[in-house]
PDB file of C-alpha atoms in Angstrom:
ATOM      1  CA  MET A 183     -18.656  14.109 -30.722  1.00  0.00           C
ATOM      2  CA  ASN A 184     -18.596  16.882 -28.113  1.00  0.00           C
ATOM      3  CA  THR A 185     -21.243  15.051 -26.108  1.00  0.00           C
ATOM      4  CA  HIS A 186     -19.083  11.919 -26.095  1.00  0.00           C
ATOM      5  CA  ILE A 187     -15.994  13.919 -25.078  1.00  0.00           C
ATOM      6  CA  GLN A 188     -17.920  15.580 -22.245  1.00  0.00           C
ATOM      7  CA  GLN A 189     -19.244  12.238 -20.947  1.00  0.00           C
ATOM      8  CA  LEU A 190     -15.799  10.655 -21.081  1.00  0.00           C
ATOM      9  CA  THR A 191     -14.236  13.640 -19.325  1.00  0.00           C
ATOM     10  CA  GLU A 192     -16.740  13.275 -16.499  1.00  0.00           C
ATOM     11  CA  LEU A 193     -16.013   9.543 -16.325  1.00  0.00           C
ATOM     12  CA  LEU A 194     -12.291  10.240 -16.035  1.00  0.00           C
ATOM     13  CA  LEU A 195     -12.863  12.860 -13.330  1.00  0.00           C
ATOM     14  CA  ALA A 196     -14.993  10.399 -11.371  1.00  0.00           C
ATOM     15  CA  GLY A 197     -12.148   7.889 -11.397  1.00  0.00           C
ATOM     16  CA  ASN A 198      -9.225  10.247 -10.854  1.00  0.00           C
ATOM     17  CA  LYS A 199      -9.669  13.004  -8.289  1.00  0.00           C
ATOM     18  CA  ASN A 200      -6.121  14.292  -8.918  1.00  0.00           C
ATOM     19  CA  LEU A 201      -6.893  15.789 -12.326  1.00  0.00           C
ATOM     20  CA  THR A 202      -8.414  19.163 -13.041  1.00  0.00           C
ATOM     21  CA  TYR A 203     -11.274  19.405 -15.495  1.00  0.00           C
ATOM     22  CA  THR A 204      -8.950  20.821 -18.153  1.00  0.00           C
ATOM     23  CA  GLN A 205      -6.400  18.065 -17.659  1.00  0.00           C
ATOM     24  CA  ALA A 206      -9.072  15.376 -17.892  1.00  0.00           C
ATOM     25  CA  ARG A 207     -10.531  16.942 -21.039  1.00  0.00           C
ATOM     26  CA  VAL A 208      -7.088  17.104 -22.677  1.00  0.00           C
ATOM     27  CA  TRP A 209      -6.436  13.447 -21.831  1.00  0.00           C
ATOM     28  CA  VAL A 210      -9.776  12.382 -23.309  1.00  0.00           C
ATOM     29  CA  GLU A 211      -9.291  14.434 -26.480  1.00  0.00           C
ATOM     30  CA  TRP A 212      -5.740  13.177 -26.898  1.00  0.00           C
ATOM     31  CA  ILE A 213      -6.634   9.505 -26.459  1.00  0.00           C
ATOM     32  CA  TRP A 214      -9.649   9.924 -28.783  1.00  0.00           C
ATOM     33  CA  GLU A 215      -7.633  11.666 -31.503  1.00  0.00           C
ATOM     34  CA  ASP A 216      -4.785   9.173 -31.262  1.00  0.00           C
ATOM     35  CA  PHE A 217      -7.133   6.201 -31.554  1.00  0.00           C
ATOM     36  CA  GLU A 218      -8.982   7.671 -34.537  1.00  0.00           C
ATOM     37  CA  ALA A 219      -5.790   8.696 -36.318  1.00  0.00           C
ATOM     38  CA  THR A 220      -4.210   5.285 -35.848  1.00  0.00           C
ATOM     39  CA  TYR A 221      -7.219   3.427 -37.222  1.00  0.00           C
ATOM     40  CA  ALA A 222      -7.749   5.914 -40.038  1.00  0.00           C
ATOM     41  CA  LYS A 223      -4.155   5.428 -41.180  1.00  0.00           C
ATOM     42  CA  ALA A 224      -4.745   1.686 -41.185  1.00  0.00           C
ATOM     43  CA  GLY A 225      -7.889   2.176 -43.253  1.00  0.00           C
ATOM     44  CA  GLN A 226     -10.067   0.743 -40.506  1.00  0.00           C
ATOM     45  CA  TYR A 227     -11.937   3.729 -39.064  1.00  0.00           C
ATOM     46  CA  HIS A 228     -15.179   2.525 -37.462  1.00  0.00           C
ATOM     47  CA  GLY A 229     -16.791   5.783 -36.356  1.00  0.00           C
ATOM     48  CA  GLU A 230     -17.443   7.717 -33.178  1.00  0.00           C
ATOM     49  CA  LEU A 231     -19.108   4.915 -31.250  1.00  0.00           C
ATOM     50  CA  MET A 232     -16.063   2.677 -31.586  1.00  0.00           C
ATOM     51  CA  SER A 233     -13.825   5.567 -30.547  1.00  0.00           C
ATOM     52  CA  LYS A 234     -16.010   6.233 -27.508  1.00  0.00           C
ATOM     53  CA  LYS A 235     -15.936   2.557 -26.575  1.00  0.00           C
ATOM     54  CA  PHE A 236     -12.133   2.432 -26.793  1.00  0.00           C
ATOM     55  CA  VAL A 237     -11.600   5.631 -24.792  1.00  0.00           C
ATOM     56  CA  LYS A 238     -14.082   4.481 -22.158  1.00  0.00           C
ATOM     57  CA  GLN A 239     -12.250   1.162 -21.772  1.00  0.00           C
ATOM     58  CA  PHE A 240      -8.922   2.982 -21.583  1.00  0.00           C
ATOM     59  CA  ILE A 241     -10.244   5.308 -18.866  1.00  0.00           C
ATOM     60  CA  GLN A 242     -11.693   2.425 -16.881  1.00  0.00           C
ATOM     61  CA  GLN A 243      -8.405   0.554 -17.039  1.00  0.00           C
ATOM     62  CA  TYR A 244      -5.807   3.333 -16.741  1.00  0.00           C
ATOM     63  CA  GLY A 245      -7.645   6.542 -15.824  1.00  0.00           C
ATOM     64  CA  ARG A 246      -6.805   6.425 -12.151  1.00  0.00           C
ATOM     65  CA  PHE A 247      -3.084   6.481 -13.007  1.00  0.00           C
ATOM     66  CA  LEU A 248      -3.003   9.259 -15.613  1.00  0.00           C
ATOM     67  CA  HIS A 249      -1.977  11.948 -13.126  1.00  0.00           C
ATOM     68  CA  GLU A 250       1.222   9.945 -12.495  1.00  0.00           C
ATOM     69  CA  THR A 251       2.294  10.072 -16.132  1.00  0.00           C
ATOM     70  CA  ASN A 252       5.566  11.777 -16.985  1.00  0.00           C
ATOM     71  CA  LEU A 253       4.323  14.506 -19.308  1.00  0.00           C
ATOM     72  CA  THR A 254       7.741  15.540 -20.568  1.00  0.00           C
ATOM     73  CA  ILE A 255       7.338  12.935 -23.302  1.00  0.00           C
ATOM     74  CA  VAL A 256       3.808  14.034 -24.228  1.00  0.00           C
ATOM     75  CA  LYS A 257       4.084  17.094 -26.454  1.00  0.00           C
ATOM     76  CA  PRO A 258       2.224  19.174 -27.594  1.00  0.00           C
ATOM     77  CA  PRO A 259      -0.967  18.135 -25.719  1.00  0.00           C
ATOM     78  CA  ALA A 260       0.825  18.459 -22.378  1.00  0.00           C
ATOM     79  CA  ASP A 261       1.336  22.157 -23.104  1.00  0.00           C
ATOM     80  CA  ARG A 262      -2.410  22.573 -22.816  1.00  0.00           C
ATOM     81  CA  PHE A 263      -2.293  21.388 -19.202  1.00  0.00           C
ATOM     82  CA  THR A 264      -0.847  24.722 -18.179  1.00  0.00           C
ATOM     83  CA  GLU A 265      -2.838  26.897 -20.572  1.00  0.00           C
ATOM     84  CA  GLU A 266      -6.127  28.220 -19.274  1.00  0.00           C
ATOM     85  CA  ASP A 267      -6.219  25.573 -16.567  1.00  0.00           C
ATOM     86  CA  ASP A 268      -9.011  26.005 -14.072  1.00  0.00           C
ATOM     87  CA  HIS A 269      -6.791  24.495 -11.326  1.00  0.00           C
ATOM     88  CA  LEU A 270      -9.821  22.858  -9.763  1.00  0.00           C
ATOM     89  CA  ILE A 271      -9.251  19.379  -8.454  1.00  0.00           C
ATOM     90  CA  HIS A 272     -12.398  17.294  -8.693  1.00  0.00           C
TER      91      HIS A 272
END
């Protein structure tokens, strides 16, 4: 799974130069976890490859806009944006 997360983080960074590495990684992990949790609750979990496919499609469609998101409604993952952030814009 870590390999998939790393690849998706790099994909997001390639499409959104306004995010730091840490921010992109948090977004990818959050979208991944949310997708898996939703499908697991529905009893329809299809594995890592389906999760990767969904997150990749999400990034391709919305990734360039993620830096514009109002993070006051996204707790607790948004807290991680300020923790140990490398502050490097890619």
